[in-house]
Coordinates of C-alpha atoms in Angstrom, one line a residue:
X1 CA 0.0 0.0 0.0
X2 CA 1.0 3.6 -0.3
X3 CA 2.9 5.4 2.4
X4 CA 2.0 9.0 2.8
X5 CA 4.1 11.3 5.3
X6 CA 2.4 13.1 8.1
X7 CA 3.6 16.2 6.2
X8 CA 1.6 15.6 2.9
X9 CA -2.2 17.0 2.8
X10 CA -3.8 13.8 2.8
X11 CA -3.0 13.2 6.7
X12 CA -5.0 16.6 7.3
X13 CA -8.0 14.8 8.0
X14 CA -6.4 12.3 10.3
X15 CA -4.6 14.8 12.9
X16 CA -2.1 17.5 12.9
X17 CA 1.9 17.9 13.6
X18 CA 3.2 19.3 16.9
X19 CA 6.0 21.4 16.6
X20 CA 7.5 20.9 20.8
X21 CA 11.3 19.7 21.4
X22 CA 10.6 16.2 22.5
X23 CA 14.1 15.3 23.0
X24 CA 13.9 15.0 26.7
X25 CA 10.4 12.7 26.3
X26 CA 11.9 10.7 24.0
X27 CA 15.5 9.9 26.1
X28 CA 13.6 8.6 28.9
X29 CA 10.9 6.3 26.1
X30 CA 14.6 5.3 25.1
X31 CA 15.0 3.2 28.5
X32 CA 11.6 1.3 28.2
X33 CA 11.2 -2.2 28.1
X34 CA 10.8 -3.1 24.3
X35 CA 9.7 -6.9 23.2
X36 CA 11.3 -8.1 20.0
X37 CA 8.2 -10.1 18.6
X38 CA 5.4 -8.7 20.4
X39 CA 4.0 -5.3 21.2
X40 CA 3.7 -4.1 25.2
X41 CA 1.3 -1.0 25.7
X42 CA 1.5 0.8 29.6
X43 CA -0.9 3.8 30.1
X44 CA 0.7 5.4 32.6
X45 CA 4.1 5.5 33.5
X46 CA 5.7 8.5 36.2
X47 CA 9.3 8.7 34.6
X48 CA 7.5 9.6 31.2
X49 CA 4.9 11.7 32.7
X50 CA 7.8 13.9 34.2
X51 CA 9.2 15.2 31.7
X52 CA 8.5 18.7 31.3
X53 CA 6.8 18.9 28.1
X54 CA 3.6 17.1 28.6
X55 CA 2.6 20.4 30.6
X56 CA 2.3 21.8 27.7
X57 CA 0.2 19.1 25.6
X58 CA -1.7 19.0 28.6
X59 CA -3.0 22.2 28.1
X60 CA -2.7 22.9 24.6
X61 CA -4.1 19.7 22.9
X62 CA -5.8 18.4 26.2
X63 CA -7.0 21.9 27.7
X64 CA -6.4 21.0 31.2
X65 CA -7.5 18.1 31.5
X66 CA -5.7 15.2 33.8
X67 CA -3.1 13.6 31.3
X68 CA -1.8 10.3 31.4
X69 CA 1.7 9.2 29.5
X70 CA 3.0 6.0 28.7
X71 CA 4.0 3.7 25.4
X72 CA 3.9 1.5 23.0
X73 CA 7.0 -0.3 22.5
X74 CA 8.0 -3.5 20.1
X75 CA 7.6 -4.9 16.9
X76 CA 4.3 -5.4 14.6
X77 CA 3.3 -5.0 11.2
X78 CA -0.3 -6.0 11.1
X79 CA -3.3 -4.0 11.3
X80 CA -5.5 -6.4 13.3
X81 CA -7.6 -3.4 14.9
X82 CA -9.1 -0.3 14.8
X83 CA -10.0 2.1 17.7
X84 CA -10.8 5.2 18.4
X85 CA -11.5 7.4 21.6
X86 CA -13.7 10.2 22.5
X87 CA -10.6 12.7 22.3
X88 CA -7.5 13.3 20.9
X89 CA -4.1 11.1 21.3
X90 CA -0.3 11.9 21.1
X91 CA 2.0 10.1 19.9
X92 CA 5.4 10.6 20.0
X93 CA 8.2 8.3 18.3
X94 CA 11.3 7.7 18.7
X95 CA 12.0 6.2 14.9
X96 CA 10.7 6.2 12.5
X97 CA 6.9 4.8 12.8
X98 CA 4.0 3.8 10.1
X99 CA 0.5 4.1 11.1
X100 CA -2.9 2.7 10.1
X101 CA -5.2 5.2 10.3
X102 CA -9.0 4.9 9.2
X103 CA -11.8 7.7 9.6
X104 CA -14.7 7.1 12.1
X105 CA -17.2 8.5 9.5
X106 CA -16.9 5.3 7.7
X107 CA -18.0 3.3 10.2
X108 CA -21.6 2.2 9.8
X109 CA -23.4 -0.4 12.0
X110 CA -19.7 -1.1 13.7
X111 CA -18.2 -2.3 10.2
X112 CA -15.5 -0.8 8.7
X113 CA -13.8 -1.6 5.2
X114 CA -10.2 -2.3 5.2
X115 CA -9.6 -0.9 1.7
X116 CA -10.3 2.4 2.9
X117 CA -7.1 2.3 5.5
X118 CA -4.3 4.9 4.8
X119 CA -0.6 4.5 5.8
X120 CA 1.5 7.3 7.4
X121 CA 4.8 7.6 8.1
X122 CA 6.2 9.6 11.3
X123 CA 9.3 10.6 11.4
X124 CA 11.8 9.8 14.0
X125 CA 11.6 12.4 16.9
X126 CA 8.0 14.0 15.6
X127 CA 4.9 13.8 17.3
X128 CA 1.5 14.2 16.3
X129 CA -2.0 14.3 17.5
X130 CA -4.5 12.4 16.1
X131 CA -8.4 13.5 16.2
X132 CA -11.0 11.9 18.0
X133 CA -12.5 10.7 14.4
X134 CA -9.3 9.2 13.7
X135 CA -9.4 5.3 14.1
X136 CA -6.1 3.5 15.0
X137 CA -4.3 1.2 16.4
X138 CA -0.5 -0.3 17.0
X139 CA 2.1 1.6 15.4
X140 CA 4.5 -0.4 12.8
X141 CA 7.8 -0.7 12.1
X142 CA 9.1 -3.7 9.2
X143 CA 12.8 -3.3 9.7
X144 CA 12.9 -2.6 13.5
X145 CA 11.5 -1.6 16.4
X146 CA 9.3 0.7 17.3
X147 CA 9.0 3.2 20.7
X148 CA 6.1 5.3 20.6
X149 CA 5.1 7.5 23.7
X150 CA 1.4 7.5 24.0
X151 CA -0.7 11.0 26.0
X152 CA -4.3 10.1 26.5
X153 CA -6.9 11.4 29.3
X154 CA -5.9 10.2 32.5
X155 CA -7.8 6.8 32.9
X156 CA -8.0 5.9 29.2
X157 CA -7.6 2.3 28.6
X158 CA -8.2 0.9 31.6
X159 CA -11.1 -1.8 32.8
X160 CA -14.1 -1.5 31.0
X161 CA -16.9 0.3 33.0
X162 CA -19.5 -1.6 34.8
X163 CA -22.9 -1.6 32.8
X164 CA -21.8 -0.8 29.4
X165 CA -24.0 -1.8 26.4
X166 CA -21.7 -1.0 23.5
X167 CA -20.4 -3.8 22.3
X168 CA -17.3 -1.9 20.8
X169 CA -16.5 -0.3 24.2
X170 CA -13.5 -2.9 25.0
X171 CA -12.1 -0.4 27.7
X172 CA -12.3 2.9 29.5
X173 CA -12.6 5.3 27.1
X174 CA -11.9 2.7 24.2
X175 CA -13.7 1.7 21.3
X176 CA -12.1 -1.4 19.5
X177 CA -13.6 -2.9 16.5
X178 CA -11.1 -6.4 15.2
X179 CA -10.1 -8.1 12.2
X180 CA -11.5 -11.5 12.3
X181 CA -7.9 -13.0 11.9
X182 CA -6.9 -11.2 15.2
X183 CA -6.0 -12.4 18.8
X184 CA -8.3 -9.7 20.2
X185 CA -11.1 -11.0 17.9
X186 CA -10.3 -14.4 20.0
X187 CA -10.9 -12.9 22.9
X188 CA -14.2 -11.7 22.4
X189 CA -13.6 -8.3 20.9
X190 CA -16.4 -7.3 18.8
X191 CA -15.4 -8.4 14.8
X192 CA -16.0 -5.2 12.5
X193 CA -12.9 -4.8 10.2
X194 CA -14.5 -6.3 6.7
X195 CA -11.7 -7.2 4.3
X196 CA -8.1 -7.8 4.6
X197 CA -6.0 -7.4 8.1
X198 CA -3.5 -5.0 6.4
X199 CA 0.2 -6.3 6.3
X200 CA 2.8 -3.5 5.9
X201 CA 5.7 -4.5 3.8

């Protein structure tokens, strides 16, 4: 599939570029545990959430609100899911990353066709914020590993609330919709993603 860069017009629609130093941010993501065949996601984590320049996305993409901080570390190159919350994310990476990123408007009846997936490619050190319509999921990387520092609400992806009745709410704050072909889909996640589970090559 095509790759597009966060810096051509077409990712516009998905979320924007931030323009803060994230050298500090990133030199402490450096440190994190990282899996070499598997992806390991931690919502919060104190060392991250210290450095000083999550102050500022907390109240410039966040506006005030609690922030959490933590990452996305490992390898992966399928697209497996889609989900989206009911605000914006940050992510921050420390290489270069490649995203799957879909559109919540083309979501109808909790299906959403593959074929309609773009691919973006962050550059190493760059972060972005990606809009609350903006479906994703695991960042990924073919010819490495990838570190990916992750700002959400405080509380985001945590145990899924008592008394729910959306069958796409598969955490706090998290709306998942699978690929049929996917471990989450085995583990009851609701099956939505209608046509191939993307491979980036």
């Amino acid at each position: 599939m095509k790759i597009y860069s966060i810096y051509d017009k077409e990712f516009n629609d998905y979320g924007c570029v931030l323009k803060e130093d994230f050298s500090k941010l990133l030199a402490v993501l450096s440190k994190k545990e990282c899996p070499e065949n598997a992806t390991v996601y931690v919502p919060s984590d104190k060392e991250l959430e210290e450095a000083e320049v999550c102050k500022k996305l907390q109240l410039e993409v966040f506006g005030g609100l609690s922030i959490q901080v933590g990452y996305c570390n490992g390898k992966n190159d399928m697209l497996n899911c889609l989900e989206y919350h009911k605000n914006s994310e940050v992510n921050v990476c420390e290489s270069d990353t490649i995203l799957l990123l879909g559109k919540l408007q083309d979501v109808k009846e909790g299906k959403y066709d593959t074929a309609l997936v773009k691919a973006f490619l962050i550059p190493a050190g760059c972060g972005v914020e990606l809009y609350a319509t903006t479906l994703h999921y695991a960042p990924c990387k073919t010819d490495g590993l990838f570190k990916v520092a992750v700002v959400l609400p405080k509380g985001t992806n945590y145990e899924r609330p008592q008394g729910a009745t959306s069958q796409l709410l598969w955490a706090s704050n998290k709306w998942l919709i699978a690929h049929k072909d996917s471990a989450e889909a085995k583990d009851g996640a609701f099956i939505g993603l209608v046509g191939d589970n993307i491979r980036v090559e």
